Amino acid sequence: MTRQAFMARLREGLRGLPPQTVADIVADYEAHFTEGEAAGRGEADVAAALGNPDRLARELRAEAQLNRWREERSPSSAAGAIFAVLGLGAIDILILLPILMAVAGTLFGLFIAVIACFFAGGFLFAAAPFVDPPGGTVAGVLAGIGLMAGAASGGAILTLISIGLINACVWYGRLHYRLLKPALEPQG
């Protein structure tokens, strides 16, 4: 992406903010490109390092609204800050929510299957001495123990996967915490 394209998308995303705020932000990012060029980096490299200008504009817009709230403490600035933060997360929610719901549904189904296998193994283990399973009583008892052990292993693996997914969601949420942190700190 060229410097001009990056700055145009950034300005477009910042439309509606006070002109001085937009000018300050644009000057800051122009400085990033100037410093990058002075260091011998190309425009595309600097733009890639800065990230998606649309996403950046949403974050900067939310940060500007939070700064306005800290300075003014008015109902309109509070509403602006709330809607800016919700807008920042809304796109993420629209993209991630269907994926997370599908993954959560699949994990839930697998957990139910693991529990069912565990109880089936327990039933086979307990019933094997009283019925004549294929292969004999010992084979029935061992098959029951095997089903229970397999279900316990499957449950452990699913638990580790669930913990990993929860940690990934927390990590993703912390990406936005950087923006909210000044608003959450006690005011002195």
Short mmCIF file of N, CA and C in Angstrom, two decimals:
data_model
loop_
_atom_site.label_atom_id
_atom_site.label_comp_id
_atom_site.label_asym_id
_atom_site.label_seq_id
_atom_site.Cartn_x
_atom_site.Cartn_y
_atom_site.Cartn_z
N MET A 1 0.86 -1.17 0.00
CA MET A 1 0.00 0.00 0.00
C MET A 1 0.90 1.24 0.00
N THR A 2 0.54 2.21 -0.77
CA THR A 2 1.33 3.43 -0.84
C THR A 2 1.00 4.35 0.33
N ARG A 3 1.87 5.31 0.52
CA ARG A 3 1.67 6.30 1.58
C ARG A 3 0.38 7.07 1.34
N GLN A 4 0.15 7.47 0.10
CA GLN A 4 -1.02 8.26 -0.24
C GLN A 4 -2.31 7.45 0.00
N ALA A 5 -2.32 6.18 -0.38
CA ALA A 5 -3.51 5.34 -0.18
C ALA A 5 -3.76 5.12 1.31
N PHE A 6 -2.69 4.86 2.06
CA PHE A 6 -2.82 4.65 3.51
C PHE A 6 -3.41 5.90 4.16
N MET A 7 -2.84 7.07 3.84
CA MET A 7 -3.30 8.31 4.48
C MET A 7 -4.74 8.64 4.06
N ALA A 8 -5.11 8.33 2.81
CA ALA A 8 -6.49 8.61 2.36
C ALA A 8 -7.48 7.73 3.14
N ARG A 9 -7.16 6.46 3.31
CA ARG A 9 -8.05 5.58 4.07
C ARG A 9 -8.11 5.97 5.54
N LEU A 10 -6.97 6.43 6.09
CA LEU A 10 -6.96 6.88 7.48
C LEU A 10 -7.82 8.13 7.64
N ARG A 11 -7.66 9.10 6.74
CA ARG A 11 -8.48 10.32 6.81
C ARG A 11 -9.97 9.99 6.68
N GLU A 12 -10.29 9.08 5.76
CA GLU A 12 -11.68 8.69 5.57
C GLU A 12 -12.25 8.08 6.85
N GLY A 13 -11.47 7.27 7.52
CA GLY A 13 -11.93 6.64 8.76
C GLY A 13 -12.07 7.62 9.90
N LEU A 14 -11.33 8.72 9.84
CA LEU A 14 -11.36 9.72 10.91
C LEU A 14 -12.38 10.82 10.66
N ARG A 15 -13.08 10.74 9.52
CA ARG A 15 -14.05 11.78 9.19
C ARG A 15 -15.07 11.90 10.31
N GLY A 16 -15.41 13.13 10.67
CA GLY A 16 -16.37 13.38 11.73
C GLY A 16 -15.72 13.81 13.03
N LEU A 17 -14.42 13.55 13.17
CA LEU A 17 -13.71 14.03 14.36
C LEU A 17 -13.37 15.51 14.17
N PRO A 18 -13.08 16.22 15.25
CA PRO A 18 -12.69 17.63 15.11
C PRO A 18 -11.49 17.78 14.16
N PRO A 19 -11.49 18.80 13.34
CA PRO A 19 -10.42 18.97 12.35
C PRO A 19 -9.01 18.99 12.97
N GLN A 20 -8.87 19.60 14.13
CA GLN A 20 -7.55 19.66 14.76
C GLN A 20 -7.09 18.27 15.19
N THR A 21 -8.01 17.46 15.68
CA THR A 21 -7.68 16.08 16.07
C THR A 21 -7.23 15.28 14.86
N VAL A 22 -7.98 15.42 13.76
CA VAL A 22 -7.61 14.71 12.53
C VAL A 22 -6.24 15.18 12.05
N ALA A 23 -6.01 16.48 12.08
CA ALA A 23 -4.72 17.02 11.63
C ALA A 23 -3.57 16.49 12.48
N ASP A 24 -3.77 16.41 13.79
CA ASP A 24 -2.72 15.90 14.67
C ASP A 24 -2.41 14.43 14.38
N ILE A 25 -3.47 13.64 14.20
CA ILE A 25 -3.28 12.21 13.93
C ILE A 25 -2.60 12.00 12.59
N VAL A 26 -3.06 12.72 11.57
CA VAL A 26 -2.47 12.59 10.24
C VAL A 26 -1.00 13.01 10.26
N ALA A 27 -0.69 14.09 10.97
CA ALA A 27 0.71 14.53 11.06
C ALA A 27 1.57 13.47 11.74
N ASP A 28 1.03 12.83 12.75
CA ASP A 28 1.77 11.78 13.45
C ASP A 28 2.09 10.62 12.51
N TYR A 29 1.11 10.20 11.72
CA TYR A 29 1.35 9.08 10.81
C TYR A 29 2.18 9.47 9.59
N GLU A 30 2.08 10.72 9.19
CA GLU A 30 2.99 11.22 8.14
C GLU A 30 4.43 11.13 8.65
N ALA A 31 4.63 11.45 9.94
CA ALA A 31 5.96 11.37 10.53
C ALA A 31 6.48 9.93 10.54
N HIS A 32 5.60 8.97 10.75
CA HIS A 32 6.01 7.56 10.69
C HIS A 32 6.55 7.22 9.30
N PHE A 33 5.85 7.69 8.27
CA PHE A 33 6.31 7.42 6.90
C PHE A 33 7.64 8.14 6.62
N THR A 34 7.77 9.37 7.08
CA THR A 34 9.01 10.12 6.86
C THR A 34 10.18 9.45 7.55
N GLU A 35 9.97 9.02 8.80
CA GLU A 35 11.04 8.34 9.53
C GLU A 35 11.39 7.00 8.89
N GLY A 36 10.39 6.30 8.40
CA GLY A 36 10.62 5.02 7.73
C GLY A 36 11.42 5.20 6.45
N GLU A 37 11.08 6.21 5.68
CA GLU A 37 11.82 6.49 4.45
C GLU A 37 13.25 6.90 4.76
N ALA A 38 13.44 7.67 5.83
CA ALA A 38 14.79 8.08 6.22
C ALA A 38 15.63 6.88 6.64
N ALA A 39 14.97 5.85 7.17
CA ALA A 39 15.68 4.64 7.59
C ALA A 39 15.87 3.67 6.43
N GLY A 40 15.39 4.05 5.23
CA GLY A 40 15.59 3.21 4.06
C GLY A 40 14.48 2.21 3.80
N ARG A 41 13.36 2.34 4.50
CA ARG A 41 12.24 1.43 4.28
C ARG A 41 11.31 2.02 3.23
N GLY A 42 10.66 1.16 2.48
CA GLY A 42 9.72 1.59 1.46
C GLY A 42 8.37 1.93 2.06
N GLU A 43 7.54 2.62 1.27
CA GLU A 43 6.21 3.00 1.74
C GLU A 43 5.37 1.78 2.10
N ALA A 44 5.48 0.74 1.29
CA ALA A 44 4.69 -0.47 1.55
C ALA A 44 5.10 -1.12 2.87
N ASP A 45 6.40 -1.12 3.16
CA ASP A 45 6.88 -1.70 4.43
C ASP A 45 6.37 -0.91 5.62
N VAL A 46 6.42 0.42 5.52
CA VAL A 46 5.94 1.26 6.62
C VAL A 46 4.44 1.07 6.80
N ALA A 47 3.69 1.05 5.70
CA ALA A 47 2.24 0.87 5.78
C ALA A 47 1.89 -0.49 6.40
N ALA A 48 2.63 -1.53 6.01
CA ALA A 48 2.38 -2.86 6.58
C ALA A 48 2.68 -2.88 8.08
N ALA A 49 3.74 -2.18 8.49
CA ALA A 49 4.09 -2.14 9.91
C ALA A 49 3.04 -1.38 10.72
N LEU A 50 2.42 -0.37 10.11
CA LEU A 50 1.41 0.41 10.82
C LEU A 50 0.09 -0.33 10.93
N GLY A 51 -0.16 -1.27 10.02
CA GLY A 51 -1.38 -2.07 10.09
C GLY A 51 -2.46 -1.57 9.16
N ASN A 52 -3.65 -2.12 9.34
CA ASN A 52 -4.80 -1.78 8.51
C ASN A 52 -5.27 -0.36 8.87
N PRO A 53 -5.29 0.56 7.91
CA PRO A 53 -5.68 1.94 8.23
C PRO A 53 -7.13 2.07 8.67
N ASP A 54 -8.01 1.20 8.18
CA ASP A 54 -9.41 1.25 8.61
C ASP A 54 -9.53 0.87 10.09
N ARG A 55 -8.86 -0.19 10.46
CA ARG A 55 -8.87 -0.63 11.86
C ARG A 55 -8.20 0.43 12.75
N LEU A 56 -7.10 0.96 12.27
CA LEU A 56 -6.38 1.99 12.99
C LEU A 56 -7.27 3.21 13.21
N ALA A 57 -8.02 3.59 12.18
CA ALA A 57 -8.92 4.74 12.30
C ALA A 57 -10.00 4.47 13.34
N ARG A 58 -10.54 3.25 13.37
CA ARG A 58 -11.56 2.93 14.39
C ARG A 58 -10.97 3.03 15.79
N GLU A 59 -9.75 2.52 15.96
CA GLU A 59 -9.11 2.59 17.28
C GLU A 59 -8.82 4.04 17.66
N LEU A 60 -8.32 4.82 16.71
CA LEU A 60 -8.02 6.23 16.99
C LEU A 60 -9.28 7.02 17.26
N ARG A 61 -10.35 6.71 16.53
CA ARG A 61 -11.63 7.38 16.77
C ARG A 61 -12.13 7.07 18.18
N ALA A 62 -12.04 5.81 18.58
CA ALA A 62 -12.47 5.43 19.92
C ALA A 62 -11.60 6.10 20.98
N GLU A 63 -10.31 6.13 20.72
CA GLU A 63 -9.40 6.78 21.67
C GLU A 63 -9.69 8.28 21.77
N ALA A 64 -9.97 8.92 20.65
CA ALA A 64 -10.30 10.35 20.66
C ALA A 64 -11.60 10.58 21.44
N GLN A 65 -12.58 9.71 21.28
CA GLN A 65 -13.84 9.85 22.02
C GLN A 65 -13.62 9.64 23.52
N LEU A 66 -12.75 8.69 23.87
CA LEU A 66 -12.45 8.48 25.29
C LEU A 66 -11.71 9.69 25.86
N ASN A 67 -10.80 10.27 25.10
CA ASN A 67 -10.11 11.48 25.55
C ASN A 67 -11.10 12.63 25.72
N ARG A 68 -12.04 12.74 24.80
CA ARG A 68 -13.06 13.80 24.90
C ARG A 68 -13.87 13.60 26.18
N TRP A 69 -14.21 12.37 26.51
CA TRP A 69 -14.96 12.07 27.73
C TRP A 69 -14.15 12.46 28.97
N ARG A 70 -12.84 12.17 28.95
CA ARG A 70 -12.01 12.53 30.11
C ARG A 70 -11.93 14.04 30.29
N GLU A 71 -11.97 14.78 29.19
CA GLU A 71 -11.86 16.24 29.28
C GLU A 71 -13.18 16.92 29.58
N GLU A 72 -14.29 16.45 28.98
CA GLU A 72 -15.57 17.16 29.07
C GLU A 72 -16.52 16.62 30.13
N ARG A 73 -16.61 15.34 30.30
CA ARG A 73 -17.54 14.70 31.23
C ARG A 73 -18.98 15.16 31.01
N SER A 74 -19.39 15.13 29.75
CA SER A 74 -20.76 15.50 29.41
C SER A 74 -21.51 14.28 28.88
N PRO A 75 -22.83 14.33 28.88
CA PRO A 75 -23.58 13.19 28.34
C PRO A 75 -23.24 12.90 26.87
N SER A 76 -23.05 13.93 26.08
CA SER A 76 -22.74 13.70 24.66
C SER A 76 -21.36 13.07 24.50
N SER A 77 -20.39 13.49 25.31
CA SER A 77 -19.06 12.88 25.20
C SER A 77 -19.08 11.45 25.74
N ALA A 78 -19.91 11.18 26.75
CA ALA A 78 -20.03 9.82 27.27
C ALA A 78 -20.65 8.91 26.21
N ALA A 79 -21.71 9.39 25.56
CA ALA A 79 -22.34 8.60 24.50
C ALA A 79 -21.37 8.36 23.35
N GLY A 80 -20.61 9.40 22.99
CA GLY A 80 -19.63 9.24 21.92
C GLY A 80 -18.59 8.19 22.26
N ALA A 81 -18.11 8.20 23.50
CA ALA A 81 -17.11 7.22 23.92
C ALA A 81 -17.69 5.81 23.92
N ILE A 82 -18.89 5.66 24.42
CA ILE A 82 -19.52 4.33 24.46
C ILE A 82 -19.73 3.79 23.06
N PHE A 83 -20.28 4.61 22.18
CA PHE A 83 -20.54 4.14 20.81
C PHE A 83 -19.26 3.89 20.05
N ALA A 84 -18.22 4.67 20.32
CA ALA A 84 -16.94 4.44 19.64
C ALA A 84 -16.35 3.09 20.04
N VAL A 85 -16.37 2.78 21.35
CA VAL A 85 -15.84 1.50 21.81
C VAL A 85 -16.70 0.34 21.32
N LEU A 86 -18.03 0.51 21.36
CA LEU A 86 -18.91 -0.53 20.84
C LEU A 86 -18.70 -0.73 19.33
N GLY A 87 -18.50 0.36 18.62
CA GLY A 87 -18.23 0.27 17.19
C GLY A 87 -16.94 -0.46 16.90
N LEU A 88 -15.96 -0.25 17.75
CA LEU A 88 -14.68 -0.93 17.59
C LEU A 88 -14.86 -2.43 17.76
N GLY A 89 -15.65 -2.82 18.72
CA GLY A 89 -15.86 -4.24 18.96
C GLY A 89 -16.94 -4.87 18.10
N ALA A 90 -17.86 -4.05 17.56
CA ALA A 90 -18.98 -4.61 16.80
C ALA A 90 -18.52 -5.36 15.57
N ILE A 91 -17.56 -4.82 14.88
CA ILE A 91 -17.08 -5.49 13.68
C ILE A 91 -16.41 -6.80 14.08
N ASP A 92 -15.66 -6.77 15.15
CA ASP A 92 -15.03 -7.99 15.62
C ASP A 92 -16.09 -9.02 16.01
N ILE A 93 -17.13 -8.58 16.66
CA ILE A 93 -18.17 -9.49 17.08
C ILE A 93 -18.90 -10.08 15.87
N LEU A 94 -19.18 -9.25 14.89
CA LEU A 94 -19.88 -9.74 13.69
C LEU A 94 -19.06 -10.78 12.95
N ILE A 95 -17.75 -10.64 12.98
CA ILE A 95 -16.89 -11.59 12.29
C ILE A 95 -16.63 -12.81 13.16
N LEU A 96 -16.32 -12.58 14.43
CA LEU A 96 -15.90 -13.67 15.30
C LEU A 96 -17.04 -14.46 15.93
N LEU A 97 -18.16 -13.84 16.17
CA LEU A 97 -19.24 -14.52 16.88
C LEU A 97 -19.72 -15.79 16.16
N PRO A 98 -19.97 -15.75 14.85
CA PRO A 98 -20.38 -17.01 14.21
C PRO A 98 -19.32 -18.10 14.30
N ILE A 99 -18.07 -17.71 14.18
CA ILE A 99 -16.98 -18.69 14.28
C ILE A 99 -16.93 -19.26 15.69
N LEU A 100 -16.99 -18.38 16.69
CA LEU A 100 -16.94 -18.84 18.08
C LEU A 100 -18.14 -19.71 18.43
N MET A 101 -19.32 -19.36 17.92
CA MET A 101 -20.50 -20.17 18.20
C MET A 101 -20.37 -21.56 17.58
N ALA A 102 -19.84 -21.64 16.37
CA ALA A 102 -19.66 -22.94 15.73
C ALA A 102 -18.64 -23.79 16.49
N VAL A 103 -17.54 -23.16 16.90
CA VAL A 103 -16.51 -23.89 17.64
C VAL A 103 -17.06 -24.33 19.00
N ALA A 104 -17.78 -23.43 19.68
CA ALA A 104 -18.35 -23.79 20.99
C ALA A 104 -19.38 -24.90 20.86
N GLY A 105 -20.20 -24.84 19.83
CA GLY A 105 -21.19 -25.90 19.61
C GLY A 105 -20.53 -27.24 19.33
N THR A 106 -19.48 -27.22 18.53
CA THR A 106 -18.75 -28.46 18.24
C THR A 106 -18.11 -29.03 19.50
N LEU A 107 -17.47 -28.16 20.29
CA LEU A 107 -16.85 -28.63 21.54
C LEU A 107 -17.90 -29.19 22.49
N PHE A 108 -19.04 -28.52 22.58
CA PHE A 108 -20.10 -29.00 23.46
C PHE A 108 -20.57 -30.38 23.02
N GLY A 109 -20.78 -30.54 21.72
CA GLY A 109 -21.19 -31.84 21.19
C GLY A 109 -20.16 -32.92 21.47
N LEU A 110 -18.89 -32.58 21.31
CA LEU A 110 -17.84 -33.55 21.60
C LEU A 110 -17.78 -33.90 23.09
N PHE A 111 -17.99 -32.91 23.95
CA PHE A 111 -18.02 -33.18 25.40
C PHE A 111 -19.17 -34.13 25.73
N ILE A 112 -20.34 -33.90 25.13
CA ILE A 112 -21.49 -34.79 25.37
C ILE A 112 -21.15 -36.21 24.89
N ALA A 113 -20.52 -36.32 23.73
CA ALA A 113 -20.14 -37.64 23.20
C ALA A 113 -19.14 -38.33 24.12
N VAL A 114 -18.19 -37.59 24.67
CA VAL A 114 -17.19 -38.16 25.59
C VAL A 114 -17.88 -38.66 26.86
N ILE A 115 -18.81 -37.87 27.38
CA ILE A 115 -19.53 -38.29 28.59
C ILE A 115 -20.36 -39.54 28.30
N ALA A 116 -21.01 -39.57 27.14
CA ALA A 116 -21.81 -40.74 26.77
C ALA A 116 -20.92 -41.98 26.64
N CYS A 117 -19.74 -41.84 26.03
CA CYS A 117 -18.80 -42.98 25.91
C CYS A 117 -18.33 -43.44 27.28
N PHE A 118 -18.09 -42.49 28.17
CA PHE A 118 -17.63 -42.86 29.52
C PHE A 118 -18.70 -43.69 30.23
N PHE A 119 -19.96 -43.24 30.17
CA PHE A 119 -21.03 -43.99 30.83
C PHE A 119 -21.29 -45.32 30.14
N ALA A 120 -21.17 -45.37 28.81
CA ALA A 120 -21.32 -46.64 28.10
C ALA A 120 -20.24 -47.62 28.52
N GLY A 121 -19.00 -47.13 28.67
CA GLY A 121 -17.91 -47.98 29.15
C GLY A 121 -18.16 -48.46 30.56
N GLY A 122 -18.68 -47.57 31.41
CA GLY A 122 -19.00 -47.97 32.78
C GLY A 122 -20.10 -49.01 32.82
N PHE A 123 -21.11 -48.85 31.96
CA PHE A 123 -22.18 -49.84 31.89
C PHE A 123 -21.65 -51.17 31.40
N LEU A 124 -20.81 -51.16 30.37
CA LEU A 124 -20.23 -52.39 29.83
C LEU A 124 -19.34 -53.06 30.88
N PHE A 125 -18.57 -52.26 31.61
CA PHE A 125 -17.70 -52.79 32.66
C PHE A 125 -18.53 -53.48 33.76
N ALA A 126 -19.61 -52.80 34.16
CA ALA A 126 -20.43 -53.35 35.24
C ALA A 126 -21.30 -54.53 34.79
N ALA A 127 -21.74 -54.53 33.54
CA ALA A 127 -22.67 -55.56 33.07
C ALA A 127 -21.95 -56.79 32.52
N ALA A 128 -20.69 -56.68 32.17
CA ALA A 128 -19.97 -57.79 31.53
C ALA A 128 -20.00 -59.09 32.34
N PRO A 129 -19.85 -59.05 33.66
CA PRO A 129 -19.89 -60.32 34.39
C PRO A 129 -21.27 -60.98 34.40
N PHE A 130 -22.33 -60.23 34.15
CA PHE A 130 -23.68 -60.77 34.26
C PHE A 130 -24.29 -61.18 32.92
N VAL A 131 -23.71 -60.71 31.82
CA VAL A 131 -24.18 -61.10 30.49
C VAL A 131 -23.03 -61.76 29.76
N ASP A 132 -23.31 -62.36 28.68
CA ASP A 132 -22.25 -63.03 27.93
C ASP A 132 -21.88 -62.16 26.72
N PRO A 133 -20.94 -61.16 26.93
CA PRO A 133 -20.56 -60.31 25.81
C PRO A 133 -19.71 -61.09 24.80
N PRO A 134 -19.63 -60.62 23.56
CA PRO A 134 -18.77 -61.29 22.58
C PRO A 134 -17.33 -61.30 23.07
N GLY A 135 -16.69 -62.43 23.04
CA GLY A 135 -15.30 -62.54 23.49
C GLY A 135 -15.18 -62.94 24.95
N GLY A 136 -16.27 -63.00 25.66
CA GLY A 136 -16.23 -63.43 27.05
C GLY A 136 -16.29 -62.28 28.04
N THR A 137 -16.35 -62.66 29.32
CA THR A 137 -16.49 -61.68 30.40
C THR A 137 -15.26 -60.78 30.50
N VAL A 138 -14.07 -61.37 30.40
CA VAL A 138 -12.83 -60.58 30.54
C VAL A 138 -12.75 -59.55 29.42
N ALA A 139 -13.10 -59.95 28.20
CA ALA A 139 -13.08 -59.02 27.07
C ALA A 139 -14.09 -57.90 27.28
N GLY A 140 -15.25 -58.18 27.83
CA GLY A 140 -16.25 -57.16 28.12
C GLY A 140 -15.78 -56.17 29.16
N VAL A 141 -15.16 -56.71 30.24
CA VAL A 141 -14.63 -55.83 31.30
C VAL A 141 -13.53 -54.94 30.73
N LEU A 142 -12.62 -55.54 29.95
CA LEU A 142 -11.52 -54.75 29.37
C LEU A 142 -12.04 -53.73 28.36
N ALA A 143 -13.06 -54.09 27.60
CA ALA A 143 -13.64 -53.14 26.65
C ALA A 143 -14.29 -51.98 27.39
N GLY A 144 -14.95 -52.26 28.50
CA GLY A 144 -15.55 -51.19 29.31
C GLY A 144 -14.49 -50.27 29.86
N ILE A 145 -13.39 -50.86 30.39
CA ILE A 145 -12.30 -50.04 30.92
C ILE A 145 -11.67 -49.22 29.79
N GLY A 146 -11.52 -49.84 28.61
CA GLY A 146 -10.95 -49.13 27.47
C GLY A 146 -11.82 -47.95 27.04
N LEU A 147 -13.13 -48.16 26.99
CA LEU A 147 -14.03 -47.05 26.63
C LEU A 147 -13.95 -45.93 27.65
N MET A 148 -13.92 -46.28 28.92
CA MET A 148 -13.83 -45.25 29.97
C MET A 148 -12.51 -44.50 29.89
N ALA A 149 -11.40 -45.23 29.66
CA ALA A 149 -10.09 -44.58 29.55
C ALA A 149 -10.03 -43.69 28.31
N GLY A 150 -10.56 -44.19 27.19
CA GLY A 150 -10.58 -43.37 25.97
C GLY A 150 -11.41 -42.11 26.14
N ALA A 151 -12.55 -42.24 26.82
CA ALA A 151 -13.40 -41.08 27.06
C ALA A 151 -12.71 -40.09 27.98
N ALA A 152 -12.03 -40.60 29.02
CA ALA A 152 -11.30 -39.70 29.92
C ALA A 152 -10.19 -38.97 29.17
N SER A 153 -9.48 -39.69 28.29
CA SER A 153 -8.42 -39.05 27.50
C SER A 153 -9.01 -38.02 26.55
N GLY A 154 -10.10 -38.38 25.88
CA GLY A 154 -10.76 -37.43 24.99
C GLY A 154 -11.24 -36.20 25.73
N GLY A 155 -11.78 -36.40 26.94
CA GLY A 155 -12.21 -35.27 27.76
C GLY A 155 -11.05 -34.37 28.15
N ALA A 156 -9.91 -34.98 28.47
CA ALA A 156 -8.73 -34.19 28.83
C ALA A 156 -8.25 -33.36 27.64
N ILE A 157 -8.23 -33.98 26.46
CA ILE A 157 -7.80 -33.25 25.26
C ILE A 157 -8.77 -32.12 24.95
N LEU A 158 -10.07 -32.38 25.05
CA LEU A 158 -11.05 -31.32 24.81
C LEU A 158 -10.93 -30.20 25.83
N THR A 159 -10.61 -30.55 27.06
CA THR A 159 -10.41 -29.52 28.09
C THR A 159 -9.21 -28.65 27.74
N LEU A 160 -8.12 -29.26 27.30
CA LEU A 160 -6.94 -28.48 26.90
C LEU A 160 -7.25 -27.57 25.71
N ILE A 161 -8.00 -28.09 24.75
CA ILE A 161 -8.39 -27.28 23.59
C ILE A 161 -9.27 -26.11 24.04
N SER A 162 -10.21 -26.38 24.94
CA SER A 162 -11.10 -25.32 25.44
C SER A 162 -10.31 -24.25 26.17
N ILE A 163 -9.36 -24.66 27.00
CA ILE A 163 -8.53 -23.69 27.72
C ILE A 163 -7.73 -22.85 26.73
N GLY A 164 -7.19 -23.48 25.70
CA GLY A 164 -6.44 -22.74 24.68
C GLY A 164 -7.32 -21.73 23.96
N LEU A 165 -8.55 -22.11 23.62
CA LEU A 165 -9.45 -21.18 22.94
C LEU A 165 -9.86 -20.03 23.85
N ILE A 166 -10.08 -20.32 25.13
CA ILE A 166 -10.42 -19.25 26.07
C ILE A 166 -9.24 -18.30 26.21
N ASN A 167 -8.04 -18.84 26.31
CA ASN A 167 -6.85 -17.98 26.40
C ASN A 167 -6.70 -17.13 25.14
N ALA A 168 -7.00 -17.69 23.98
CA ALA A 168 -6.92 -16.93 22.74
C ALA A 168 -7.95 -15.79 22.74
N CYS A 169 -9.15 -16.05 23.25
CA CYS A 169 -10.16 -14.99 23.33
C CYS A 169 -9.74 -13.91 24.31
N VAL A 170 -9.15 -14.31 25.43
CA VAL A 170 -8.66 -13.32 26.41
C VAL A 170 -7.54 -12.49 25.79
N TRP A 171 -6.63 -13.14 25.07
CA TRP A 171 -5.55 -12.41 24.42
C TRP A 171 -6.12 -11.40 23.43
N TYR A 172 -7.11 -11.84 22.66
CA TYR A 172 -7.73 -10.96 21.68
C TYR A 172 -8.40 -9.77 22.37
N GLY A 173 -9.07 -10.05 23.49
CA GLY A 173 -9.70 -8.97 24.25
C GLY A 173 -8.70 -7.98 24.80
N ARG A 174 -7.53 -8.46 25.17
CA ARG A 174 -6.49 -7.56 25.70
C ARG A 174 -5.95 -6.62 24.63
N LEU A 175 -6.10 -6.98 23.37
CA LEU A 175 -5.69 -6.06 22.31
C LEU A 175 -6.48 -4.77 22.41
N HIS A 176 -7.74 -4.88 22.83
CA HIS A 176 -8.58 -3.69 22.96
C HIS A 176 -8.43 -3.04 24.33
N TYR A 177 -7.89 -3.76 25.30
CA TYR A 177 -7.75 -3.21 26.64
C TYR A 177 -6.79 -2.02 26.64
N ARG A 178 -5.81 -2.05 25.75
CA ARG A 178 -4.88 -0.93 25.64
C ARG A 178 -5.63 0.37 25.43
N LEU A 179 -6.69 0.30 24.65
CA LEU A 179 -7.50 1.47 24.36
C LEU A 179 -8.32 1.89 25.58
N LEU A 180 -8.86 0.93 26.31
CA LEU A 180 -9.74 1.23 27.43
C LEU A 180 -9.02 1.54 28.72
N LYS A 181 -7.75 1.15 28.83
CA LYS A 181 -7.03 1.26 30.09
C LYS A 181 -7.05 2.69 30.67
N PRO A 182 -6.77 3.75 29.90
CA PRO A 182 -6.81 5.09 30.50
C PRO A 182 -8.19 5.45 31.04
N ALA A 183 -9.25 4.97 30.42
CA ALA A 183 -10.60 5.29 30.90
C ALA A 183 -10.93 4.53 32.18
N LEU A 184 -10.28 3.40 32.40
CA LEU A 184 -10.58 2.59 33.58
C LEU A 184 -9.74 2.96 34.80
N GLU A 185 -8.65 3.72 34.57
CA GLU A 185 -7.79 4.10 35.69
C GLU A 185 -8.50 5.16 36.52
N PRO A 186 -8.27 5.14 37.85
CA PRO A 186 -8.90 6.14 38.71
C PRO A 186 -8.40 7.55 38.36
N GLN A 187 -9.33 8.48 38.35
CA GLN A 187 -8.97 9.86 38.03
C GLN A 187 -8.55 10.56 39.32
N GLY A 188 -7.45 11.27 39.26
CA GLY A 188 -6.91 11.91 40.46
C GLY A 188 -7.27 13.31 40.63
#
